[in-house]
Short mmCIF file of C-alpha atoms and ligand atoms in Angstrom, two decimals:
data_model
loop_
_atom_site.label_atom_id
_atom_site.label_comp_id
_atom_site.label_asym_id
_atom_site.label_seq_id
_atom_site.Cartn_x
_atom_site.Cartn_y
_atom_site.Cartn_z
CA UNK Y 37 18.23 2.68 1.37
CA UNK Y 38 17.83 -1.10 0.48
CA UNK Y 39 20.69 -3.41 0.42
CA UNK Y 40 22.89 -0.15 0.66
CA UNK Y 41 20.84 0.73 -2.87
CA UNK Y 42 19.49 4.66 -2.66
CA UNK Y 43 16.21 3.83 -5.03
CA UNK Y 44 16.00 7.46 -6.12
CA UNK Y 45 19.64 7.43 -7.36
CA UNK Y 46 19.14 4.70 -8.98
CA UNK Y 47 16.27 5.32 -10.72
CA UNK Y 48 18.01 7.97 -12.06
CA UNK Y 49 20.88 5.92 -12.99
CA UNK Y 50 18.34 3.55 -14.94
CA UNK Y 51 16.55 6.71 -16.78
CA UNK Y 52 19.60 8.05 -17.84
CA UNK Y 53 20.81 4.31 -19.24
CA UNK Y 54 17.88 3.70 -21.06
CA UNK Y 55 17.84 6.88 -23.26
CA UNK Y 56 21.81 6.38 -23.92
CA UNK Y 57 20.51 3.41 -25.26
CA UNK Y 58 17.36 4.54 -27.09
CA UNK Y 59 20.20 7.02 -28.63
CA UNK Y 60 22.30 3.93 -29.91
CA UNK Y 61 19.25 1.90 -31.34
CA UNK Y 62 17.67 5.15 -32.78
CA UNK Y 63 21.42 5.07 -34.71
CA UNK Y 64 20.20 2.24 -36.28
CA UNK Y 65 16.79 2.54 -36.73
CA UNK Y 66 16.28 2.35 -40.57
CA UNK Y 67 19.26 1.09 -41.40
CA UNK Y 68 20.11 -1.97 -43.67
CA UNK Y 69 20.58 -4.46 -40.96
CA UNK Y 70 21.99 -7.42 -40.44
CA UNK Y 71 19.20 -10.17 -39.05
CA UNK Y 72 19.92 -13.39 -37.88
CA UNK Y 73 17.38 -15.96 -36.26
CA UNK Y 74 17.42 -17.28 -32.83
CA UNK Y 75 14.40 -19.01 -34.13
CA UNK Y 76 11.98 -19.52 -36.84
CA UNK Y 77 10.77 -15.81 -36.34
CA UNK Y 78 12.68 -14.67 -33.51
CA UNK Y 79 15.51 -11.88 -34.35
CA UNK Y 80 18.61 -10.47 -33.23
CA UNK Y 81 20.18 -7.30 -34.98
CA UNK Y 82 23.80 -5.20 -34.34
CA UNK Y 83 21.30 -2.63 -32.77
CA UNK Y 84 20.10 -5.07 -29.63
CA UNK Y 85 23.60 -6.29 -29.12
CA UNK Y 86 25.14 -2.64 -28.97
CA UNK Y 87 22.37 -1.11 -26.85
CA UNK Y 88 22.99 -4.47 -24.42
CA UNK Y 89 26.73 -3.90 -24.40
CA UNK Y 90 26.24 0.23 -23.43
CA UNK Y 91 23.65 -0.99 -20.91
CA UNK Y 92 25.80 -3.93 -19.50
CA UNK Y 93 29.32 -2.03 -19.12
CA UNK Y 94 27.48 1.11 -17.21
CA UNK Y 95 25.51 -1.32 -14.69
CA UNK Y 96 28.79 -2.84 -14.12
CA UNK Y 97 30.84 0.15 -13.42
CA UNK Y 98 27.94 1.50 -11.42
CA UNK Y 99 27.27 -1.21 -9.27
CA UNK Y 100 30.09 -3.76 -9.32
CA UNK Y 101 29.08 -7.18 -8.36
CA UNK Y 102 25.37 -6.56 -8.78
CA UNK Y 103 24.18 -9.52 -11.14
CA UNK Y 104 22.45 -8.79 -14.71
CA UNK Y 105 20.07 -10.66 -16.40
CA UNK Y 106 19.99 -9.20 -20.03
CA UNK Y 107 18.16 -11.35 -22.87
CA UNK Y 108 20.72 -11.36 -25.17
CA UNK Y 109 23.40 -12.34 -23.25
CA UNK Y 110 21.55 -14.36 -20.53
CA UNK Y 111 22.83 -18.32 -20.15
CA UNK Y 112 19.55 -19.54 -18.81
CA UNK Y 113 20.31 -19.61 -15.33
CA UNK Y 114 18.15 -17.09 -12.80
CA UNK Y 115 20.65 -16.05 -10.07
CA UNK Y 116 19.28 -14.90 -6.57
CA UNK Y 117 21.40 -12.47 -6.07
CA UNK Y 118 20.36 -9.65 -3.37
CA UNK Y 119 20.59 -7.04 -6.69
CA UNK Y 120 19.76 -7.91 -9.87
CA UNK Y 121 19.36 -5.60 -12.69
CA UNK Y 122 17.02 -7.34 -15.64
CA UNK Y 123 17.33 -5.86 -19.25
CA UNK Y 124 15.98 -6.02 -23.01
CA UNK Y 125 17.88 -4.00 -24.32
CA UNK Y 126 15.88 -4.08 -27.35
CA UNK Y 127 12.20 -4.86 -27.26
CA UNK Y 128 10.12 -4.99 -30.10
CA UNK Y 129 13.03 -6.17 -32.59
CA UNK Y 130 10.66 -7.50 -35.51
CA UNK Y 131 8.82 -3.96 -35.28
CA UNK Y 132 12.53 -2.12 -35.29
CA UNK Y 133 13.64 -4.44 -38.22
CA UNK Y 134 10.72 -3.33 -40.11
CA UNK Y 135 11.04 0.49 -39.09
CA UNK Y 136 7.97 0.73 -37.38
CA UNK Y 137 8.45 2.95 -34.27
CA UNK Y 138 7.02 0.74 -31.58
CA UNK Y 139 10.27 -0.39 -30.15
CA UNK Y 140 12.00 0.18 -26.35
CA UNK Y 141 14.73 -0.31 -23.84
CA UNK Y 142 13.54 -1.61 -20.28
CA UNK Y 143 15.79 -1.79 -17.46
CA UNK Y 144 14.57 -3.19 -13.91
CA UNK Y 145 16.58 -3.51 -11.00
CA UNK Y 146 15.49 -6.01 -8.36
CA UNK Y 147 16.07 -5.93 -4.39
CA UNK Y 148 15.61 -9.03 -2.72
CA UNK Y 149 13.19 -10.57 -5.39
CA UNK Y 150 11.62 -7.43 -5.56
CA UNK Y 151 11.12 -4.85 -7.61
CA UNK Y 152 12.53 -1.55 -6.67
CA UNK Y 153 13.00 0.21 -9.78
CA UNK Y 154 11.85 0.02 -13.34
CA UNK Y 155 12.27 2.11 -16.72
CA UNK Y 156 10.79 1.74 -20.20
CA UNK Y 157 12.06 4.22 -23.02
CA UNK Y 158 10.65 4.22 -26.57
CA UNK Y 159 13.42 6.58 -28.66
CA UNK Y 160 11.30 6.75 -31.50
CA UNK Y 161 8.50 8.41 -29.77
CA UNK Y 162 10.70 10.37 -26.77
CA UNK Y 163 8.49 8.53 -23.99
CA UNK Y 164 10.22 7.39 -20.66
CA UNK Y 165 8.25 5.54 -18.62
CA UNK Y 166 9.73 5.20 -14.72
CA UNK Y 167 8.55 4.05 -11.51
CA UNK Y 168 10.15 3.37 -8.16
CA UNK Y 169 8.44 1.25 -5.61
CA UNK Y 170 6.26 3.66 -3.80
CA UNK Y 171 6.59 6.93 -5.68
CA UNK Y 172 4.27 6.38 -8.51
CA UNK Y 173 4.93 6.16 -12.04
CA UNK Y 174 5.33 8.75 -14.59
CA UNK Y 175 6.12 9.26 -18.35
CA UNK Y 176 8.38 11.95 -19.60
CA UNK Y 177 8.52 13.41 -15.51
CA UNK Y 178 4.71 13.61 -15.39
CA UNK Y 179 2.60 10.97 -13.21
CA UNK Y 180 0.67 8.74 -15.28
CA UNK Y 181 -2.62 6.40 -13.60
CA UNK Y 182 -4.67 3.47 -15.74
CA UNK Y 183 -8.27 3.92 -17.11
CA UNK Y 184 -11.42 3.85 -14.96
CA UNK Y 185 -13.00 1.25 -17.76
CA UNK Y 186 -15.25 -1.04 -15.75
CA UNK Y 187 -16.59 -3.06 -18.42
CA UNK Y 188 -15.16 -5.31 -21.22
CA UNK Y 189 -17.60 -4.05 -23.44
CA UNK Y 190 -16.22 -0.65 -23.46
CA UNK Y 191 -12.42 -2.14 -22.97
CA UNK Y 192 -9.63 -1.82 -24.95
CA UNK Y 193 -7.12 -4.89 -24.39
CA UNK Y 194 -3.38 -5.42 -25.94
CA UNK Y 195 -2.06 -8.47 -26.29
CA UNK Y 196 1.12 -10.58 -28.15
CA UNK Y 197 1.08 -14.23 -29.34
CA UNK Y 198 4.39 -16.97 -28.70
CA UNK Y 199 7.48 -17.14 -31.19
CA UNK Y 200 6.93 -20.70 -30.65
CA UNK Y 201 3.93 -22.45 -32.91
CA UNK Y 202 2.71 -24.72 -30.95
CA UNK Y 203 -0.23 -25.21 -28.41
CA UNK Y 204 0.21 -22.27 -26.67
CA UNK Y 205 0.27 -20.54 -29.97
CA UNK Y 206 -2.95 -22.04 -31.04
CA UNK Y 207 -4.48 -21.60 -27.82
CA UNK Y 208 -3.55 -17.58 -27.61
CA UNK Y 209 -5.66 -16.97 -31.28
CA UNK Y 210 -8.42 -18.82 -29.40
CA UNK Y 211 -8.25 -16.00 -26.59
CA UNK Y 212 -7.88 -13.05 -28.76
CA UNK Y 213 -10.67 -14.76 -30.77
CA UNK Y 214 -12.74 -15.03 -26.84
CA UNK Y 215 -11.54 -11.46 -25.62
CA UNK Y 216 -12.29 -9.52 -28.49
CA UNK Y 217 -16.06 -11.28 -28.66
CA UNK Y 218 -16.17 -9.10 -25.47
CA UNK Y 219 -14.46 -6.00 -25.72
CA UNK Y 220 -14.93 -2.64 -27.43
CA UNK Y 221 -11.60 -4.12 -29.46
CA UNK Y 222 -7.58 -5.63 -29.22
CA UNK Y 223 -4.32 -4.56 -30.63
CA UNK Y 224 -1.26 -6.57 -30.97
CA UNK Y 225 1.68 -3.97 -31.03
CA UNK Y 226 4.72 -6.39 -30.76
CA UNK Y 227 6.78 -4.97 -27.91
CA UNK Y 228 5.55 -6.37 -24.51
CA UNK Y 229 7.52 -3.48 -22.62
CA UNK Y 230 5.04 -0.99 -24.22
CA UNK Y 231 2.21 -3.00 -23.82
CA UNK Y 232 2.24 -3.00 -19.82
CA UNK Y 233 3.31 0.99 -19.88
CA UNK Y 234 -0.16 1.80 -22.43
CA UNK Y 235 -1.71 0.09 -19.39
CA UNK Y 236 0.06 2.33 -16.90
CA UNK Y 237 -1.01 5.15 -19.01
CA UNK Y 238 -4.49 4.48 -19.56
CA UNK Y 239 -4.08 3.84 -22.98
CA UNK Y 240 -4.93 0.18 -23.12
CA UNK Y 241 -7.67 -1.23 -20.30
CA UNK Y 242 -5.25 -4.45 -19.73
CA UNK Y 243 -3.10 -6.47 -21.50
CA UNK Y 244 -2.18 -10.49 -20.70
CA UNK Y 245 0.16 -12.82 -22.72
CA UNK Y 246 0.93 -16.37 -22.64
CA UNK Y 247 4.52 -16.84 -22.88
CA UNK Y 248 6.99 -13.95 -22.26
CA UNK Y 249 10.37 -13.67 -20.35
CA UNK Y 250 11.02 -11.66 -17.44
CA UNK Y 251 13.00 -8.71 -19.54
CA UNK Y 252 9.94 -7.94 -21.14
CA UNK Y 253 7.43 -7.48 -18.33
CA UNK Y 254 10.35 -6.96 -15.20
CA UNK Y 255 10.27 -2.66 -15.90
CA UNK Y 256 6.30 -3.22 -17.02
CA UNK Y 257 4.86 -4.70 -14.03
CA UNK Y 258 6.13 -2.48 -11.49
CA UNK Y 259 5.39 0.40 -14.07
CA UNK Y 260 2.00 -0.55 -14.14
CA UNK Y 261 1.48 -1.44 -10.41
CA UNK Y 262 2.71 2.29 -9.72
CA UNK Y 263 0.46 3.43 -11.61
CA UNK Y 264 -2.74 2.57 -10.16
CA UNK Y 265 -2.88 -1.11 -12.30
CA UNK Y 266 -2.89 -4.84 -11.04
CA UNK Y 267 -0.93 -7.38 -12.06
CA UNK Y 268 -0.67 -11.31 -11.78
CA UNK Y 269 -0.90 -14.50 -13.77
CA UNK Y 270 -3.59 -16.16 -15.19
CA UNK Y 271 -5.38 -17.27 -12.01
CA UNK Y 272 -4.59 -14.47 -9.63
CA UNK Y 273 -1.20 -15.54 -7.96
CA UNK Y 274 1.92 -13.00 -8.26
CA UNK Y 275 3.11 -12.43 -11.33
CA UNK Y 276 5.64 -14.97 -12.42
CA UNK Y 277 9.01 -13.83 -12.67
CA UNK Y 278 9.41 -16.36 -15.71
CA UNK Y 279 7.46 -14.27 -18.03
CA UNK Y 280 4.54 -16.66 -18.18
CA UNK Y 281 1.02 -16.37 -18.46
CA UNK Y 282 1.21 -12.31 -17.74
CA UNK Y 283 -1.97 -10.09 -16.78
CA UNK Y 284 -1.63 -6.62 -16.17
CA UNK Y 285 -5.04 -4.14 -15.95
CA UNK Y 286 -6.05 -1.21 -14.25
CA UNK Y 287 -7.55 -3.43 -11.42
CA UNK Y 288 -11.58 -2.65 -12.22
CA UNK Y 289 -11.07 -5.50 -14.99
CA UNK Y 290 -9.13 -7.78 -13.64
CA UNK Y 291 -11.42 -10.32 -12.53
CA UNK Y 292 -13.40 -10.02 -15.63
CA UNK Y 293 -10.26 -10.72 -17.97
CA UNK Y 294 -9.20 -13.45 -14.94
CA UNK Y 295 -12.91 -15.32 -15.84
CA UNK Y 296 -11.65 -15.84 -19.46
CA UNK Y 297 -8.08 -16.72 -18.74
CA UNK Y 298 -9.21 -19.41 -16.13
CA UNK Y 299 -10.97 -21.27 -18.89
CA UNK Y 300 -7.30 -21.56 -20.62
CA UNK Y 301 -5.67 -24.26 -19.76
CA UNK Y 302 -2.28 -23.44 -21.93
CA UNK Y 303 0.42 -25.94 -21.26
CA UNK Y 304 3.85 -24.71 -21.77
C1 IPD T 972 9.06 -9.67 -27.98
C2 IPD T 972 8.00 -8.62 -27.88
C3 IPD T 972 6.64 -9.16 -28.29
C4 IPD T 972 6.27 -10.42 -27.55
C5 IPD T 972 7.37 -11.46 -27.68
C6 IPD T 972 8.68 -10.87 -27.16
P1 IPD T 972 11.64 -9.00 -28.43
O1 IPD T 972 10.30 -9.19 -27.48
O2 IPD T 972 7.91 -8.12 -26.57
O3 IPD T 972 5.62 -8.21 -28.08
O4 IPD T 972 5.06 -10.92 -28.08
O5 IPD T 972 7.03 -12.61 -26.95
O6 IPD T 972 9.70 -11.83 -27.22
O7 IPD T 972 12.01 -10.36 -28.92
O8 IPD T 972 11.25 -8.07 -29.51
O9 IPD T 972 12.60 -8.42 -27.45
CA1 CA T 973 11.38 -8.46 -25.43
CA1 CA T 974 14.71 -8.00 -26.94
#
């Protein structure tokens, strides 16, 4: 028990959440939808707001007077409350709006400033990815561990590049131009949620992105960590909360992907 929180019940709580809401996007996955633009390139569709609602009302009713921060609802301001839930309820919206399948819910829930729980679920493909601080992480029930790749030669690395198109933007094609010089190759998949549970399940070697927010990586990083990986930011301190300058690997590359990421000095 933390904070009066069982962890195991709520882990449960989370996994069950996250594929009532893989069940409402999945509703309207291939739909005509209605986009609009929070930016230039950045969407919103009915599907994120009505997964976030679901997600939102059952926290609530659950656990009264724990704080959520959800992306599209959030006002910019990072309480400290003792529990804190942190949800996207749709990741991977430019993918969904285009029906390609790489798409997920992620739901963390934070004791304390740290995390306790975290889910990812991808409807399209029926994977649920779920860890609890200290009991390992698994997809679809069974335990999952990164890859033993000890060279960036032989290394497969995921990354994503800003909405924004600015410096940081310029600087991250510079990187994937530096890390795939290296490496046996790089994908971009578009959903950052994913990205840190391939790590977790060996799929990709590591993955590291410039400018995130912490619904996308929240569920990811403690996913990962559970699973054997490492995470931090760009020169070795805890991850940010903040989304920023993200590394996640299965630990035997870390320093090697930290060497290139030093040299980037990304303001922003
Ligand atoms: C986005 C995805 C993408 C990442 C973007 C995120 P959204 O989340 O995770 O991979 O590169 O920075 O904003 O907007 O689809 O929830
Ligand atoms: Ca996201
Ligand atoms: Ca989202």
């Amino acid at each position: 028990m933390t904070a009066g929180i069982d962890p195991a019940e709520a882990l449960d709580f989370a996994s069950r959440l996250a594929v009532e809401a893989g069940g409402i996007i999945s509703a309207h996955f291939g739909q005509v939808l209605e986009v609009r633009h929070k930016g230039t390139v950045d969407l919103v569709t009915d599907a994120d707001l009505a997964s976030e609602k679901a997600i939102l009302a059952a926290i609530t009713a659950r656990y009264p007077g724990h704080h959520i921060i959800s992306e599209e609802s959030h006002t910019g301001t990072v309480s400290e409350a003792t529990c804190r839930w942190v949800v996207d309820p749709l990741d991977g919206t430019t993918n969904f709006v285009h029906g390609l399948p790489l798409f997920a819910v992620s739901i963390a829930l934070q004791i304390d400033g740290r995390t306790e729980v975290g889910v990812v679920y991808n409807p399209a493909q029926n994977e649920l990815y779920a860890a609890r601080s200290g009991a390992g992480a698994t997809l679809n029930g069974e335990p999952i561990h990164v890859s033993a790749t000890d060279a960036l030669q032989e290394a497969l690395f995921v990354t994503g590049f800003p909405y924004s198109r600015d410096d940081v933007f310029q600087r991250s094609f510079d990187l994937w131009h530096e890390f795939y010089n290296r490496c046996q190759g790089g994908r971009r998949l578009g959903a950052a949620a994913l990205d840190c549970c391939y790590v977790a399940a060996g799929r990709f070697d590591f993955f590291y992105e410039a400018a995130l927010k912490p619904w996308d990586i929240c569920a990811g990083d403690l996913i990962c960590r559970e699973a054997g990986g490492r995470t931090s930011d760009w020169s070795d301190e805890a991850l940010p909360f903040d989304g920023s300058r993200v590394l996640m690997s299965n630990g035997h590359l870390h320093e090697a992907a930290l060497e290139v990421l030093g040299g980037a000095a990304l303001e922003g």
